[in-house]
């Protein structure tokens, strides 16, 4: 027999949150359908490539401003490094990719961050996408 949840009962609230996240994770029909961390990780290199293109476009537009170009160059270097890292995990196989996902703080959150980042990678949403990429780094414990 279950006790009735009291207001402020953190264990009950956590348990309910966990049940909700498990329910969301069950469909696992791909990055746009359900939440599947492995498929989300396979999507990351394409997101990094699109982000790199956006950064390069912005660098060409601000070629006359060395400060902006330098800042964008650092961000491009960071994006390239992350793309190489994720590509090396993908090349190593599903075991390595699964390990990377398992080491994340919350695989479901990681997948939803990747999905959200994919929607925001565009020239006009560059700061938002970079912020989300930093959150992905934190989730993967790379930061």
mmCIF file of C-alpha atoms in Angstrom:
data_model
loop_
_atom_site.group_PDB
_atom_site.id
_atom_site.type_symbol
_atom_site.label_atom_id
_atom_site.label_comp_id
_atom_site.label_asym_id
_atom_site.label_seq_id
_atom_site.Cartn_x
_atom_site.Cartn_y
_atom_site.Cartn_z
ATOM 1 C CA UNK A 1 0.000 0.000 0.000
ATOM 2 C CA UNK A 2 1.421 3.365 -1.018
ATOM 3 C CA UNK A 3 1.368 6.381 1.215
ATOM 4 C CA UNK A 4 -0.288 9.486 -0.032
ATOM 5 C CA UNK A 5 2.318 12.016 -1.152
ATOM 6 C CA UNK A 6 2.718 14.948 1.171
ATOM 7 C CA UNK A 7 3.511 18.411 -0.044
ATOM 8 C CA UNK A 8 7.285 18.720 -0.050
ATOM 9 C CA UNK A 9 7.965 14.984 -0.033
ATOM 10 C CA UNK A 10 11.062 15.064 -2.234
ATOM 11 C CA UNK A 11 11.420 11.298 -2.582
ATOM 12 C CA UNK A 12 7.933 10.943 -4.031
ATOM 13 C CA UNK A 13 8.505 13.838 -6.405
ATOM 14 C CA UNK A 14 11.828 12.385 -7.575
ATOM 15 C CA UNK A 15 10.233 8.980 -8.092
ATOM 16 C CA UNK A 16 7.450 10.525 -10.176
ATOM 17 C CA UNK A 17 9.984 12.481 -12.239
ATOM 18 C CA UNK A 18 11.939 9.291 -12.825
ATOM 19 C CA UNK A 19 8.810 7.470 -13.994
ATOM 20 C CA UNK A 20 8.046 10.299 -16.404
ATOM 21 C CA UNK A 21 11.550 10.242 -17.855
ATOM 22 C CA UNK A 22 11.365 6.458 -18.309
ATOM 23 C CA UNK A 23 8.032 6.826 -20.083
ATOM 24 C CA UNK A 24 9.528 9.455 -22.409
ATOM 25 C CA UNK A 25 12.547 7.271 -23.122
ATOM 26 C CA UNK A 26 10.556 4.177 -24.117
ATOM 27 C CA UNK A 27 9.499 5.142 -27.667
ATOM 28 C CA UNK A 28 13.139 5.547 -28.793
ATOM 29 C CA UNK A 29 12.136 5.969 -32.420
ATOM 30 C CA UNK A 30 14.969 8.317 -33.312
ATOM 31 C CA UNK A 31 16.050 11.815 -32.539
ATOM 32 C CA UNK A 32 12.796 13.468 -33.569
ATOM 33 C CA UNK A 33 10.387 10.812 -32.257
ATOM 34 C CA UNK A 34 11.441 9.460 -28.890
ATOM 35 C CA UNK A 35 14.553 10.075 -26.898
ATOM 36 C CA UNK A 36 17.382 7.772 -27.915
ATOM 37 C CA UNK A 37 20.801 8.948 -26.710
ATOM 38 C CA UNK A 38 22.767 6.772 -29.168
ATOM 39 C CA UNK A 39 20.929 8.171 -32.173
ATOM 40 C CA UNK A 40 21.324 11.665 -30.753
ATOM 41 C CA UNK A 41 25.082 11.159 -30.442
ATOM 42 C CA UNK A 42 25.225 9.997 -34.067
ATOM 43 C CA UNK A 43 23.486 13.245 -35.033
ATOM 44 C CA UNK A 44 26.040 15.450 -33.236
ATOM 45 C CA UNK A 45 28.717 15.525 -36.006
ATOM 46 C CA UNK A 46 26.180 16.939 -38.488
ATOM 47 C CA UNK A 47 25.190 19.571 -35.942
ATOM 48 C CA UNK A 48 28.845 20.481 -35.373
ATOM 49 C CA UNK A 49 29.340 20.748 -39.144
ATOM 50 C CA UNK A 50 26.361 23.088 -39.514
ATOM 51 C CA UNK A 51 27.630 25.141 -36.578
ATOM 52 C CA UNK A 52 31.073 25.371 -38.196
ATOM 53 C CA UNK A 53 29.497 26.615 -41.432
ATOM 54 C CA UNK A 54 27.557 29.287 -39.531
ATOM 55 C CA UNK A 55 30.703 30.404 -37.709
ATOM 56 C CA UNK A 56 32.680 30.574 -40.975
ATOM 57 C CA UNK A 57 29.931 32.626 -42.638
ATOM 58 C CA UNK A 58 29.939 35.045 -39.741
ATOM 59 C CA UNK A 59 33.759 35.252 -39.818
ATOM 60 C CA UNK A 60 33.663 36.187 -43.516
ATOM 61 C CA UNK A 61 31.071 38.876 -42.838
ATOM 62 C CA UNK A 62 33.183 40.374 -40.032
ATOM 63 C CA UNK A 63 36.557 39.958 -41.750
ATOM 64 C CA UNK A 64 37.393 43.618 -41.126
ATOM 65 C CA UNK A 65 37.010 43.299 -37.349
ATOM 66 C CA UNK A 66 39.972 41.362 -35.898
ATOM 67 C CA UNK A 67 38.436 41.071 -32.412
ATOM 68 C CA UNK A 68 35.238 39.457 -33.652
ATOM 69 C CA UNK A 69 37.167 37.243 -36.065
ATOM 70 C CA UNK A 70 39.473 36.064 -33.270
ATOM 71 C CA UNK A 71 36.535 35.244 -31.004
ATOM 72 C CA UNK A 72 34.713 33.370 -33.767
ATOM 73 C CA UNK A 73 37.934 31.530 -34.604
ATOM 74 C CA UNK A 74 38.232 30.290 -31.006
ATOM 75 C CA UNK A 75 34.626 29.102 -31.100
ATOM 76 C CA UNK A 76 35.226 27.385 -34.444
ATOM 77 C CA UNK A 77 38.279 25.631 -32.998
ATOM 78 C CA UNK A 78 36.216 24.460 -30.007
ATOM 79 C CA UNK A 79 33.429 23.151 -32.284
ATOM 80 C CA UNK A 80 35.991 21.359 -34.478
ATOM 81 C CA UNK A 81 37.638 19.706 -31.478
ATOM 82 C CA UNK A 82 34.290 18.462 -30.189
ATOM 83 C CA UNK A 83 33.355 17.163 -33.645
ATOM 84 C CA UNK A 84 36.609 15.180 -33.835
ATOM 85 C CA UNK A 85 36.043 13.759 -30.359
ATOM 86 C CA UNK A 86 32.494 12.616 -31.097
ATOM 87 C CA UNK A 87 33.559 11.238 -34.500
ATOM 88 C CA UNK A 88 36.281 9.177 -32.807
ATOM 89 C CA UNK A 89 33.694 7.678 -30.418
ATOM 90 C CA UNK A 90 31.386 6.920 -33.361
ATOM 91 C CA UNK A 91 34.246 5.322 -35.309
ATOM 92 C CA UNK A 92 35.128 3.180 -32.274
ATOM 93 C CA UNK A 93 31.693 1.572 -32.422
ATOM 94 C CA UNK A 94 28.486 1.303 -30.478
ATOM 95 C CA UNK A 95 30.263 0.140 -27.321
ATOM 96 C CA UNK A 96 32.324 3.326 -27.065
ATOM 97 C CA UNK A 97 29.354 5.483 -27.957
ATOM 98 C CA UNK A 98 27.220 3.681 -25.385
ATOM 99 C CA UNK A 99 29.930 4.260 -22.791
ATOM 100 C CA UNK A 100 29.951 7.983 -23.564
ATOM 101 C CA UNK A 101 26.160 8.119 -23.232
ATOM 102 C CA UNK A 102 26.210 6.083 -20.015
ATOM 103 C CA UNK A 103 28.774 8.441 -18.503
ATOM 104 C CA UNK A 104 26.527 11.428 -19.116
ATOM 105 C CA UNK A 105 24.602 12.809 -16.174
ATOM 106 C CA UNK A 106 21.255 12.021 -17.832
ATOM 107 C CA UNK A 107 21.112 10.282 -21.227
ATOM 108 C CA UNK A 108 17.539 11.492 -21.808
ATOM 109 C CA UNK A 109 18.536 15.081 -21.126
ATOM 110 C CA UNK A 110 21.525 14.675 -23.439
ATOM 111 C CA UNK A 111 19.284 13.483 -26.273
ATOM 112 C CA UNK A 112 16.827 16.335 -25.798
ATOM 113 C CA UNK A 113 19.691 18.870 -25.705
ATOM 114 C CA UNK A 114 21.030 17.496 -28.996
ATOM 115 C CA UNK A 115 17.564 17.693 -30.534
ATOM 116 C CA UNK A 116 17.086 21.266 -29.312
ATOM 117 C CA UNK A 117 20.535 22.279 -30.567
ATOM 118 C CA UNK A 118 19.748 20.834 -34.006
ATOM 119 C CA UNK A 119 16.713 23.116 -34.184
ATOM 120 C CA UNK A 120 18.683 26.225 -33.186
ATOM 121 C CA UNK A 121 21.766 25.902 -35.402
ATOM 122 C CA UNK A 122 21.279 28.847 -37.724
ATOM 123 C CA UNK A 123 23.084 32.114 -38.349
ATOM 124 C CA UNK A 124 20.569 34.186 -36.404
ATOM 125 C CA UNK A 125 20.459 31.730 -33.458
ATOM 126 C CA UNK A 126 24.223 31.218 -33.138
ATOM 127 C CA UNK A 127 24.573 32.314 -29.469
ATOM 128 C CA UNK A 128 21.717 30.016 -28.413
ATOM 129 C CA UNK A 129 23.205 27.046 -30.285
ATOM 130 C CA UNK A 130 26.658 27.671 -28.775
ATOM 131 C CA UNK A 131 25.137 27.831 -25.296
ATOM 132 C CA UNK A 132 23.306 24.542 -25.904
ATOM 133 C CA UNK A 133 26.542 22.958 -27.146
ATOM 134 C CA UNK A 134 28.217 23.991 -23.896
ATOM 135 C CA UNK A 135 25.361 22.300 -22.031
ATOM 136 C CA UNK A 136 25.946 19.142 -24.099
ATOM 137 C CA UNK A 137 29.615 19.319 -23.045
ATOM 138 C CA UNK A 138 28.568 19.573 -19.407
ATOM 139 C CA UNK A 139 26.182 16.653 -19.837
ATOM 140 C CA UNK A 140 28.947 14.522 -21.377
ATOM 141 C CA UNK A 141 31.334 15.743 -18.660
ATOM 142 C CA UNK A 142 33.730 17.143 -21.265
ATOM 143 C CA UNK A 143 33.686 20.691 -19.894
#
